[in-house]
Each structure stands twice: as structure tokens, then as C-alpha cells.
Amino acid sequence: MKFFGVAPIRHLDYLGADERTATRASFGLTVATAVRMEELGFDGFGVGERHHWPFLSSAPPVVLAHVAALTTRIRLFTGVTLLSMLDPVRVAEDYATVDHLSGGRLELIVGKGAGPGGELFGLTPAEQRRALADNFRLLHELWTTEEVSWPAVRRPALRRARTLPRPLGGRPRIWHGSSSSAESVALAAEYGDPVVFSNAGASSESVRPLVERYREEWARYGRPADRLFTGAGTPGFLVAKTSQAALAAYRPVFERHAAMLAGIGGRPSHATVEEFVAHSPALVGSPQQIIDKVHRQHEIFGHSLAVFSVDPDGLSEESHWESLGLFATEVAPTLRTALPDPPG
């Protein structure tokens, strides 16, 4: 099993610091986290993409290019690229550039995204789902075909267009992020791509029908069963030496997230942090609790990739670094042995 951590890059409140200082500190902690994760042996580091307060991750390729210059091994990815809102030509060029700068370490997780932001790009929520499929098909063509002609649908038509640079080693791996969309898993199966099931606060069991739909679509396209790969996302992550310590350290994170959701008209999936940790896919607890929960999730997803949110918002830096260290030394080795990577 592989372990990827994704940083949402929130605007952190550094003891009342002015906004520019706080912004710089937030980016600094994100970059330091990426470097430390490589040192600890994690497999991948990614950044999310959001276009509303309090998130600062509006330009993932810029952040990933910077991280690429400071690392040598860890894979770099997005979680997720909001492909429903973006011009596929711009995506193809930006991320192919990151692919070269990183020495071929790029992977994408694409999705419609959640939360506000579409209006900045002229899309209503109802338009985003269809736009995602259209934009993915064009991105695939741009990365696999030397010259692309494309009809004018959501952007001006292309006539024998060739985006540059070309990806370093052919089309990078694209994962399709899905929490509820049968259309997304069908699209992934059509193109032979893996899926990351990111079900936010809902129980892992509630996503089982979507997992089965993906497997059915995969078989319908005649694809080999041993080439079907999945990932599972988690909305929360913190490892401490005891379950009590983990819950105490994570409580401020949960409360700040609830306050952020309230600020944009939403609400958390669970009323209390105890309910969230117990009933959501969040990986919060002692090392043994995390190991047991990943095994339970694996029974549903059969996943070979675990993607978790490395979000220090509300955590002390001591808890943040300790959590990553405990996962690397007391959780990851056990899971890599018990749940080895599938062949190929």
C-alpha cells in the first residue's frame, strides 16, 4: 500500500499576525511538511485546489513546482484538480511542466470539487458535472495525441493544436476523485484509470455501491481485473500515542473546520468530534486504531492507495510533526506488510 498526504493549505491564524505574514507562514509550513514527508518515507505529497476563503491553494502547480525543487523522490499530485472549472489546455501545459521539473513524479487526481468557487470561472454548480467529463476527455487527448482538433463547446475550437511541453514519460497517471458520482467512476473505467473514493464525512460503508459500480463498469469495458486500482481518501488525520491524546489534539481541528463550514453556509457531517472520529473515514487515533480502521476500509475499497488530509489547522506544530512520525514508524510498516501493493 502507498500513502499520500494532501495539504489543503488553509489560511492559518498565527497569533493575530497580519494577513501577509500569516499567508507566508501557511505556505512555509506546507512546504516544510512536504520535505519532512519525503524524509519519513511517505510515497506522495499533494495539495488541494480551492478558490474560496480560508484556502490558499488556488495555484497547485506553482506550489508543486516549488516542492519539486526541494525533493527528489516523493511523488507529487493534486487532490483534487478542479478540472470542471479549468481550461484543459492550461492544465495540460502547467502540469506537464511540473512533470518535467519533478523528473516524472507527477500524478493528478481530478474531480468536480466541493464548496463554492465555480462562479469565479463562470460555472453554476449544475454545469460543473458535465464540464468535468468534457474537460477530462480533452485533457486526455492533449496528453496522448500530437495534434488535437476539438469542437467549440466550452472553449474555443482547437485546430491541430499541440500543447507544450509534452509530458515527460507519456500521459501521467490520472486518478478520478469521486464521493458520490456514478458518472465519474464510469468515466474512469472507460479510460482505464484508477479512482480515489473520497467520501468526506460519510461512512465508508455508504460508498460500497459506488465501488461496486466501478468494478462493474471496469468489467463491462473488458479490462483485466488485476489492473483495477483504487484509493481511499480520509477527511481527517492525526496519530498520537493513545486514543485519548489523539482525540484531545484533534478537537480544535474539528472545531475550526466546523466554524469554517458555518462561514460558507455549511455544517460538519457529525455533531461532535467523537462521532466524527468513530463514524467517518477519518484516521484519528492511536497507531493500532489507525491500522485497524485501514483494514476495515480495505474490506470495502480493496484500495492500494491511502490519501489523507495533512491539515495542521488547529494543531500545535508539535502534534503535527509527531503525528507524521508515528504514522511513518508505527503504522505504515505494518500496513505495507499486511496490504502489499498489487502486481504491476
mmCIF file of C-alpha atoms in Angstrom:
data_model
loop_
_atom_site.group_PDB
_atom_site.id
_atom_site.type_symbol
_atom_site.label_atom_id
_atom_site.label_comp_id
_atom_site.label_asym_id
_atom_site.label_seq_id
_atom_site.Cartn_x
_atom_site.Cartn_y
_atom_site.Cartn_z
ATOM 1 C CA MET A 1 0.000 0.000 0.000
ATOM 2 C CA LYS A 2 1.093 3.536 -0.786
ATOM 3 C CA PHE A 3 0.495 6.566 1.431
ATOM 4 C CA PHE A 4 -0.145 10.045 0.053
ATOM 5 C CA GLY A 5 -0.762 13.105 2.199
ATOM 6 C CA VAL A 6 -2.633 16.082 0.783
ATOM 7 C CA ALA A 7 -2.350 19.594 2.222
ATOM 8 C CA PRO A 8 -5.425 21.801 1.821
ATOM 9 C CA ILE A 9 -3.299 24.933 2.609
ATOM 10 C CA ARG A 10 -5.624 26.927 4.791
ATOM 11 C CA HIS A 11 -5.041 30.487 5.874
ATOM 12 C CA LEU A 12 -3.671 29.838 9.374
ATOM 13 C CA ASP A 13 -4.078 32.339 12.200
ATOM 14 C CA TYR A 14 -0.625 32.883 13.614
ATOM 15 C CA LEU A 15 -1.366 34.652 16.908
ATOM 16 C CA GLY A 16 -3.041 37.612 15.295
ATOM 17 C CA ALA A 17 -0.354 38.132 12.645
ATOM 18 C CA ASP A 18 -1.260 40.324 9.697
ATOM 19 C CA GLU A 19 -2.652 38.556 6.647
ATOM 20 C CA ARG A 20 0.525 38.643 4.555
ATOM 21 C CA THR A 21 2.637 37.254 7.377
ATOM 22 C CA ALA A 22 0.083 34.539 8.108
ATOM 23 C CA THR A 23 -0.140 33.622 4.423
ATOM 24 C CA ARG A 24 3.624 33.273 4.131
ATOM 25 C CA ALA A 25 3.728 31.141 7.284
ATOM 26 C CA SER A 26 0.979 28.875 5.929
ATOM 27 C CA PHE A 27 2.876 28.224 2.711
ATOM 28 C CA GLY A 28 6.087 27.722 4.679
ATOM 29 C CA LEU A 29 4.518 25.035 6.853
ATOM 30 C CA THR A 30 3.099 23.297 3.782
ATOM 31 C CA VAL A 31 6.489 23.141 2.076
ATOM 32 C CA ALA A 32 8.206 22.008 5.282
ATOM 33 C CA THR A 33 5.595 19.238 5.578
ATOM 34 C CA ALA A 34 6.336 18.015 2.060
ATOM 35 C CA VAL A 35 10.079 17.866 2.750
ATOM 36 C CA ARG A 36 9.547 16.081 6.065
ATOM 37 C CA MET A 37 7.187 13.549 4.486
ATOM 38 C CA GLU A 38 9.838 12.631 1.948
ATOM 39 C CA GLU A 39 12.378 12.206 4.750
ATOM 40 C CA LEU A 40 9.955 9.922 6.601
ATOM 41 C CA GLY A 41 9.393 7.685 3.560
ATOM 42 C CA PHE A 42 5.870 8.685 2.539
ATOM 43 C CA ASP A 43 5.054 7.883 -1.082
ATOM 44 C CA GLY A 44 3.326 11.060 -2.185
ATOM 45 C CA PHE A 45 2.580 14.652 -1.266
ATOM 46 C CA GLY A 46 -0.152 16.736 -2.795
ATOM 47 C CA VAL A 47 -2.030 19.984 -2.488
ATOM 48 C CA GLY A 48 -5.716 20.557 -2.857
ATOM 49 C CA GLU A 49 -7.319 23.205 -5.010
ATOM 50 C CA ARG A 50 -9.842 25.680 -3.648
ATOM 51 C CA HIS A 51 -10.882 29.165 -4.650
ATOM 52 C CA HIS A 52 -12.582 30.498 -1.531
ATOM 53 C CA TRP A 53 -11.736 31.594 1.995
ATOM 54 C CA PRO A 54 -9.902 30.366 4.048
ATOM 55 C CA PHE A 55 -7.976 28.313 1.471
ATOM 56 C CA LEU A 56 -4.741 29.454 -0.154
ATOM 57 C CA SER A 57 -4.326 26.507 -2.520
ATOM 58 C CA SER A 58 -5.593 28.295 -5.616
ATOM 59 C CA ALA A 59 -2.447 27.579 -7.683
ATOM 60 C CA PRO A 60 -1.374 23.939 -7.087
ATOM 61 C CA PRO A 61 1.112 23.711 -9.994
ATOM 62 C CA VAL A 62 3.072 26.647 -8.565
ATOM 63 C CA VAL A 63 3.282 25.028 -5.135
ATOM 64 C CA LEU A 64 4.176 21.617 -6.579
ATOM 65 C CA ALA A 65 6.925 23.099 -8.752
ATOM 66 C CA HIS A 66 8.459 24.641 -5.632
ATOM 67 C CA VAL A 67 8.198 21.352 -3.734
ATOM 68 C CA ALA A 68 9.736 19.537 -6.720
ATOM 69 C CA ALA A 69 12.841 21.698 -6.374
ATOM 70 C CA LEU A 70 13.243 20.714 -2.715
ATOM 71 C CA THR A 71 12.625 16.967 -3.032
ATOM 72 C CA THR A 72 13.946 14.101 -5.132
ATOM 73 C CA ARG A 73 11.777 11.019 -4.609
ATOM 74 C CA ILE A 74 8.288 11.674 -3.293
ATOM 75 C CA ARG A 75 5.528 11.679 -5.902
ATOM 76 C CA LEU A 76 3.648 14.941 -6.398
ATOM 77 C CA PHE A 77 -0.068 15.109 -7.012
ATOM 78 C CA THR A 78 -3.207 17.192 -6.678
ATOM 79 C CA GLY A 79 -6.168 16.426 -4.506
ATOM 80 C CA VAL A 80 -8.110 17.428 -6.468
ATOM 81 C CA THR A 81 -7.501 19.382 -9.665
ATOM 82 C CA LEU A 82 -10.818 21.147 -10.198
ATOM 83 C CA LEU A 83 -10.982 20.151 -13.830
ATOM 84 C CA SER A 84 -14.630 21.144 -14.091
ATOM 85 C CA MET A 85 -13.595 24.810 -13.772
ATOM 86 C CA LEU A 86 -10.297 24.912 -15.643
ATOM 87 C CA ASP A 87 -9.213 25.198 -19.261
ATOM 88 C CA PRO A 88 -7.781 21.775 -20.202
ATOM 89 C CA VAL A 89 -5.138 23.454 -22.379
ATOM 90 C CA ARG A 90 -3.834 25.379 -19.370
ATOM 91 C CA VAL A 91 -3.967 22.228 -17.224
ATOM 92 C CA ALA A 92 -2.069 20.212 -19.837
ATOM 93 C CA GLU A 93 0.704 22.789 -20.104
ATOM 94 C CA ASP A 94 1.022 23.606 -16.395
ATOM 95 C CA TYR A 95 1.168 20.046 -15.165
ATOM 96 C CA ALA A 96 3.371 18.760 -17.981
ATOM 97 C CA THR A 97 5.814 21.465 -16.871
ATOM 98 C CA VAL A 98 5.650 20.190 -13.277
ATOM 99 C CA ASP A 99 6.148 16.662 -14.604
ATOM 100 C CA HIS A 100 9.445 17.710 -16.200
ATOM 101 C CA LEU A 101 10.624 19.799 -13.249
ATOM 102 C CA SER A 102 9.985 16.892 -10.879
ATOM 103 C CA GLY A 103 11.644 14.263 -13.063
ATOM 104 C CA GLY A 104 8.379 12.487 -13.891
ATOM 105 C CA ARG A 105 6.924 12.381 -10.390
ATOM 106 C CA LEU A 106 3.559 13.960 -11.233
ATOM 107 C CA GLU A 107 0.132 12.358 -10.783
ATOM 108 C CA LEU A 108 -3.266 14.071 -10.893
ATOM 109 C CA ILE A 109 -6.456 13.443 -9.000
ATOM 110 C CA VAL A 110 -9.214 15.212 -10.919
ATOM 111 C CA GLY A 111 -12.709 15.998 -9.762
ATOM 112 C CA LYS A 112 -15.620 18.390 -9.767
ATOM 113 C CA GLY A 113 -14.716 19.700 -6.332
ATOM 114 C CA ALA A 114 -16.873 20.724 -3.428
ATOM 115 C CA GLY A 115 -17.676 24.107 -1.992
ATOM 116 C CA PRO A 116 -18.038 27.493 -3.697
ATOM 117 C CA GLY A 117 -15.722 28.795 -6.384
ATOM 118 C CA GLY A 118 -17.364 27.860 -9.669
ATOM 119 C CA GLU A 119 -18.796 31.316 -10.099
ATOM 120 C CA LEU A 120 -15.260 32.698 -10.434
ATOM 121 C CA PHE A 121 -14.986 30.657 -13.622
ATOM 122 C CA GLY A 122 -18.486 31.319 -14.923
ATOM 123 C CA LEU A 123 -19.996 27.967 -13.965
ATOM 124 C CA THR A 124 -23.085 27.136 -11.959
ATOM 125 C CA PRO A 125 -22.994 24.023 -9.749
ATOM 126 C CA ALA A 126 -25.337 22.288 -12.185
ATOM 127 C CA GLU A 127 -22.893 22.847 -15.060
ATOM 128 C CA GLN A 128 -19.819 21.554 -13.274
ATOM 129 C CA ARG A 129 -20.533 17.818 -13.549
ATOM 130 C CA ARG A 130 -20.910 17.882 -17.345
ATOM 131 C CA ALA A 131 -17.947 20.238 -17.664
ATOM 132 C CA LEU A 132 -15.759 17.782 -15.749
ATOM 133 C CA ALA A 133 -16.361 14.962 -18.236
ATOM 134 C CA ASP A 134 -15.901 17.213 -21.275
ATOM 135 C CA ASN A 135 -12.702 18.749 -19.922
ATOM 136 C CA PHE A 136 -11.241 15.387 -18.949
ATOM 137 C CA ARG A 137 -11.761 13.999 -22.440
ATOM 138 C CA LEU A 138 -9.965 16.985 -23.934
ATOM 139 C CA LEU A 139 -7.101 16.773 -21.417
ATOM 140 C CA HIS A 140 -6.652 13.108 -22.279
ATOM 141 C CA GLU A 141 -6.444 13.945 -25.981
ATOM 142 C CA LEU A 142 -3.976 16.768 -25.396
ATOM 143 C CA TRP A 143 -1.658 14.430 -23.479
ATOM 144 C CA THR A 144 -1.937 11.421 -25.777
ATOM 145 C CA THR A 145 -2.261 12.929 -29.276
ATOM 146 C CA GLU A 146 0.356 15.070 -31.001
ATOM 147 C CA GLU A 147 -2.140 17.368 -32.728
ATOM 148 C CA VAL A 148 -5.675 17.821 -31.429
ATOM 149 C CA SER A 149 -8.700 19.207 -33.201
ATOM 150 C CA TRP A 150 -11.652 19.825 -30.905
ATOM 151 C CA PRO A 151 -15.074 21.392 -31.473
ATOM 152 C CA ALA A 152 -16.092 24.587 -29.718
ATOM 153 C CA VAL A 153 -18.177 23.512 -26.732
ATOM 154 C CA ARG A 154 -16.975 25.142 -23.514
ATOM 155 C CA ARG A 155 -13.939 26.841 -25.007
ATOM 156 C CA PRO A 156 -12.919 27.997 -28.495
ATOM 157 C CA ALA A 157 -12.357 25.238 -31.023
ATOM 158 C CA LEU A 158 -8.895 23.746 -31.497
ATOM 159 C CA ARG A 159 -7.399 23.124 -34.914
ATOM 160 C CA ARG A 160 -4.391 20.781 -34.927
ATOM 161 C CA ALA A 161 -3.297 22.140 -31.555
ATOM 162 C CA ARG A 162 -0.170 20.798 -29.838
ATOM 163 C CA THR A 163 0.406 21.691 -26.196
ATOM 164 C CA LEU A 164 3.944 22.109 -24.920
ATOM 165 C CA PRO A 165 5.815 20.759 -23.140
ATOM 166 C CA ARG A 166 4.756 17.194 -23.749
ATOM 167 C CA PRO A 167 4.621 15.116 -20.534
ATOM 168 C CA LEU A 168 7.963 13.566 -19.687
ATOM 169 C CA GLY A 169 7.009 9.891 -19.938
ATOM 170 C CA GLY A 170 3.655 9.885 -21.691
ATOM 171 C CA ARG A 171 0.355 10.732 -20.081
ATOM 172 C CA PRO A 172 0.782 10.986 -16.291
ATOM 173 C CA ARG A 173 -1.421 8.755 -14.180
ATOM 174 C CA ILE A 174 -4.801 10.394 -13.601
ATOM 175 C CA TRP A 175 -6.961 9.330 -10.677
ATOM 176 C CA HIS A 176 -10.646 10.248 -10.669
ATOM 177 C CA GLY A 177 -11.822 11.556 -7.316
ATOM 178 C CA SER A 178 -15.379 10.559 -6.526
ATOM 179 C CA SER A 179 -17.582 10.669 -3.456
ATOM 180 C CA SER A 180 -20.993 10.020 -4.985
ATOM 181 C CA SER A 181 -20.870 10.234 -8.777
ATOM 182 C CA ALA A 182 -21.590 7.135 -10.845
ATOM 183 C CA GLU A 183 -20.660 9.217 -13.907
ATOM 184 C CA SER A 184 -17.125 9.761 -12.587
ATOM 185 C CA VAL A 185 -16.426 6.080 -11.946
ATOM 186 C CA ALA A 186 -17.879 5.154 -15.349
ATOM 187 C CA LEU A 187 -15.577 7.709 -16.991
ATOM 188 C CA ALA A 188 -12.581 6.296 -15.110
ATOM 189 C CA ALA A 189 -13.424 2.751 -16.214
ATOM 190 C CA GLU A 190 -13.864 3.883 -19.823
ATOM 191 C CA TYR A 191 -10.306 5.243 -19.887
ATOM 192 C CA GLY A 192 -8.749 2.550 -17.697
ATOM 193 C CA ASP A 193 -7.972 4.990 -14.895
ATOM 194 C CA PRO A 194 -7.967 4.408 -11.120
ATOM 195 C CA VAL A 195 -10.437 6.021 -8.715
ATOM 196 C CA VAL A 196 -9.911 7.615 -5.313
ATOM 197 C CA PHE A 197 -13.078 7.277 -3.260
ATOM 198 C CA SER A 198 -13.161 10.375 -1.094
ATOM 199 C CA ASN A 199 -16.359 10.239 0.862
ATOM 200 C CA ALA A 200 -15.743 13.169 3.202
ATOM 201 C CA GLY A 201 -17.736 12.655 6.376
ATOM 202 C CA ALA A 202 -19.965 9.799 5.199
ATOM 203 C CA SER A 203 -19.223 6.291 6.385
ATOM 204 C CA SER A 204 -17.011 4.083 4.254
ATOM 205 C CA GLU A 205 -19.832 1.545 4.069
ATOM 206 C CA SER A 206 -22.101 4.101 2.370
ATOM 207 C CA VAL A 207 -19.717 4.217 -0.612
ATOM 208 C CA ARG A 208 -19.760 0.460 -1.200
ATOM 209 C CA PRO A 209 -22.382 0.710 -4.023
ATOM 210 C CA LEU A 210 -20.140 3.191 -5.856
ATOM 211 C CA VAL A 211 -17.152 0.860 -5.504
ATOM 212 C CA GLU A 212 -19.199 -1.995 -6.927
ATOM 213 C CA ARG A 213 -20.378 0.220 -9.800
ATOM 214 C CA TYR A 214 -16.767 0.992 -10.688
ATOM 215 C CA ARG A 215 -15.882 -2.686 -10.715
ATOM 216 C CA GLU A 216 -18.909 -3.468 -12.895
ATOM 217 C CA GLU A 217 -18.017 -0.714 -15.372
ATOM 218 C CA TRP A 218 -14.405 -1.896 -15.432
ATOM 219 C CA ALA A 219 -15.519 -5.412 -16.334
ATOM 220 C CA ARG A 220 -18.005 -4.098 -18.902
ATOM 221 C CA TYR A 221 -15.144 -2.469 -20.793
ATOM 222 C CA GLY A 222 -13.314 -5.806 -20.769
ATOM 223 C CA ARG A 223 -10.431 -4.598 -18.652
ATOM 224 C CA PRO A 224 -8.309 -7.086 -16.665
ATOM 225 C CA ALA A 225 -9.387 -7.360 -13.037
ATOM 226 C CA ASP A 226 -5.787 -7.287 -11.820
ATOM 227 C CA ARG A 227 -5.303 -3.809 -13.343
ATOM 228 C CA LEU A 228 -8.126 -2.219 -11.339
ATOM 229 C CA PHE A 229 -6.600 0.050 -8.703
ATOM 230 C CA THR A 230 -8.415 2.185 -6.157
ATOM 231 C CA GLY A 231 -7.567 4.670 -3.463
ATOM 232 C CA ALA A 232 -9.443 5.788 -0.381
ATOM 233 C CA GLY A 233 -9.444 9.315 0.952
ATOM 234 C CA THR A 234 -9.957 10.449 4.505
ATOM 235 C CA PRO A 235 -11.255 13.817 5.730
ATOM 236 C CA GLY A 236 -9.150 13.811 8.887
ATOM 237 C CA PHE A 237 -5.777 12.524 10.033
ATOM 238 C CA LEU A 238 -3.896 12.535 13.313
ATOM 239 C CA VAL A 239 -1.883 9.826 15.038
ATOM 240 C CA ALA A 240 -0.979 10.075 18.724
ATOM 241 C CA LYS A 241 0.409 7.580 21.214
ATOM 242 C CA THR A 242 -3.020 6.981 22.767
ATOM 243 C CA SER A 243 -6.583 7.361 21.560
ATOM 244 C CA GLN A 244 -7.253 9.907 24.302
ATOM 245 C CA ALA A 245 -4.315 12.063 23.249
ATOM 246 C CA ALA A 246 -5.380 11.872 19.592
ATOM 247 C CA LEU A 247 -8.918 12.965 20.382
ATOM 248 C CA ALA A 248 -7.747 15.852 22.558
ATOM 249 C CA ALA A 249 -5.293 17.082 19.923
ATOM 250 C CA TYR A 250 -7.803 16.760 17.079
ATOM 251 C CA ARG A 251 -10.703 18.508 18.827
ATOM 252 C CA PRO A 252 -9.524 22.051 17.889
ATOM 253 C CA VAL A 253 -9.094 20.917 14.275
ATOM 254 C CA PHE A 254 -12.675 19.690 14.168
ATOM 255 C CA GLU A 255 -13.992 22.855 15.797
ATOM 256 C CA ARG A 256 -12.120 25.164 13.410
ATOM 257 C CA HIS A 257 -13.355 23.164 10.436
ATOM 258 C CA ALA A 258 -16.936 23.390 11.711
ATOM 259 C CA ALA A 259 -16.558 27.158 12.080
ATOM 260 C CA MET A 260 -15.159 27.436 8.549
ATOM 261 C CA LEU A 261 -18.094 25.473 7.130
ATOM 262 C CA ALA A 262 -20.552 27.659 9.015
ATOM 263 C CA GLY A 263 -18.908 30.699 7.461
ATOM 264 C CA ILE A 264 -19.758 29.465 3.957
ATOM 265 C CA GLY A 265 -23.235 28.214 4.823
ATOM 266 C CA GLY A 266 -22.376 24.582 5.520
ATOM 267 C CA ARG A 267 -22.137 22.328 8.540
ATOM 268 C CA PRO A 268 -19.968 19.391 9.597
ATOM 269 C CA SER A 269 -21.026 15.847 8.819
ATOM 270 C CA HIS A 270 -21.137 14.973 12.532
ATOM 271 C CA ALA A 271 -22.203 16.985 15.569
ATOM 272 C CA THR A 272 -19.188 16.152 17.733
ATOM 273 C CA VAL A 273 -15.584 15.202 17.229
ATOM 274 C CA GLU A 274 -16.246 11.883 18.976
ATOM 275 C CA GLU A 275 -18.928 10.998 16.407
ATOM 276 C CA PHE A 276 -16.728 12.173 13.537
ATOM 277 C CA VAL A 277 -13.768 10.024 14.586
ATOM 278 C CA ALA A 278 -15.949 6.986 15.300
ATOM 279 C CA HIS A 279 -18.218 7.030 12.253
ATOM 280 C CA SER A 280 -16.402 8.829 9.425
ATOM 281 C CA PRO A 281 -13.388 7.540 7.461
ATOM 282 C CA ALA A 282 -11.125 9.875 9.471
ATOM 283 C CA LEU A 283 -7.850 8.277 10.551
ATOM 284 C CA VAL A 284 -7.591 9.758 14.036
ATOM 285 C CA GLY A 285 -6.355 7.681 16.941
ATOM 286 C CA SER A 286 -3.519 5.555 18.249
ATOM 287 C CA PRO A 287 -1.315 3.620 15.804
ATOM 288 C CA GLN A 288 -3.275 0.410 16.378
ATOM 289 C CA GLN A 289 -6.603 2.196 15.879
ATOM 290 C CA ILE A 290 -5.384 3.563 12.551
ATOM 291 C CA ILE A 291 -4.162 0.141 11.436
ATOM 292 C CA ASP A 292 -7.482 -1.487 12.340
ATOM 293 C CA LYS A 293 -9.513 1.194 10.569
ATOM 294 C CA VAL A 294 -7.497 0.973 7.350
ATOM 295 C CA HIS A 295 -8.067 -2.784 7.355
ATOM 296 C CA ARG A 296 -11.837 -2.237 7.722
ATOM 297 C CA GLN A 297 -11.785 0.270 4.878
ATOM 298 C CA HIS A 298 -9.757 -2.106 2.730
ATOM 299 C CA GLU A 299 -12.509 -4.708 3.001
ATOM 300 C CA ILE A 300 -14.777 -2.226 1.213
ATOM 301 C CA PHE A 301 -12.448 -0.448 -1.209
ATOM 302 C CA GLY A 302 -9.720 -3.023 -1.812
ATOM 303 C CA HIS A 303 -7.530 0.043 -2.132
ATOM 304 C CA SER A 304 -3.793 0.202 -2.706
ATOM 305 C CA LEU A 305 -3.533 3.956 -2.075
ATOM 306 C CA ALA A 306 -4.465 5.775 1.130
ATOM 307 C CA VAL A 307 -4.870 9.540 0.730
ATOM 308 C CA PHE A 308 -5.213 11.564 3.907
ATOM 309 C CA SER A 309 -5.527 15.228 4.696
ATOM 310 C CA VAL A 310 -2.351 16.611 6.286
ATOM 311 C CA ASP A 311 -4.066 19.649 7.759
ATOM 312 C CA PRO A 312 -2.278 21.459 10.610
ATOM 313 C CA ASP A 313 -5.079 23.999 11.061
ATOM 314 C CA GLY A 314 -5.883 23.929 14.773
ATOM 315 C CA LEU A 315 -2.966 21.611 15.629
ATOM 316 C CA SER A 316 0.139 22.545 17.514
ATOM 317 C CA GLU A 317 3.227 22.102 15.357
ATOM 318 C CA GLU A 318 4.447 19.534 17.896
ATOM 319 C CA SER A 319 1.322 17.415 17.336
ATOM 320 C CA HIS A 320 1.604 17.836 13.561
ATOM 321 C CA TRP A 321 5.178 16.557 13.377
ATOM 322 C CA GLU A 322 4.619 13.822 15.959
ATOM 323 C CA SER A 323 1.613 12.548 14.005
ATOM 324 C CA LEU A 324 3.576 12.196 10.787
ATOM 325 C CA GLY A 325 6.446 10.489 12.602
ATOM 326 C CA LEU A 326 4.216 7.978 14.365
ATOM 327 C CA PHE A 327 2.466 7.086 11.131
ATOM 328 C CA ALA A 328 5.779 6.550 9.342
ATOM 329 C CA THR A 329 7.315 4.404 12.081
ATOM 330 C CA GLU A 330 4.390 2.570 13.730
ATOM 331 C CA VAL A 331 1.596 2.453 11.146
ATOM 332 C CA ALA A 332 2.985 2.407 7.613
ATOM 333 C CA PRO A 333 5.385 -0.546 8.021
ATOM 334 C CA THR A 334 2.619 -2.778 9.386
ATOM 335 C CA LEU A 335 0.170 -1.840 6.636
ATOM 336 C CA ARG A 336 2.757 -2.223 3.865
ATOM 337 C CA THR A 337 3.372 -5.784 5.018
ATOM 338 C CA ALA A 338 -0.275 -6.714 5.582
ATOM 339 C CA LEU A 339 -1.603 -4.979 2.450
ATOM 340 C CA PRO A 340 1.190 -5.206 -0.155
ATOM 341 C CA ASP A 341 0.960 -3.411 -3.470
ATOM 342 C CA PRO A 342 -0.901 -5.367 -6.164
ATOM 343 C CA PRO A 343 1.171 -6.785 -9.047
ATOM 344 C CA GLY A 344 2.092 -4.150 -11.616
#
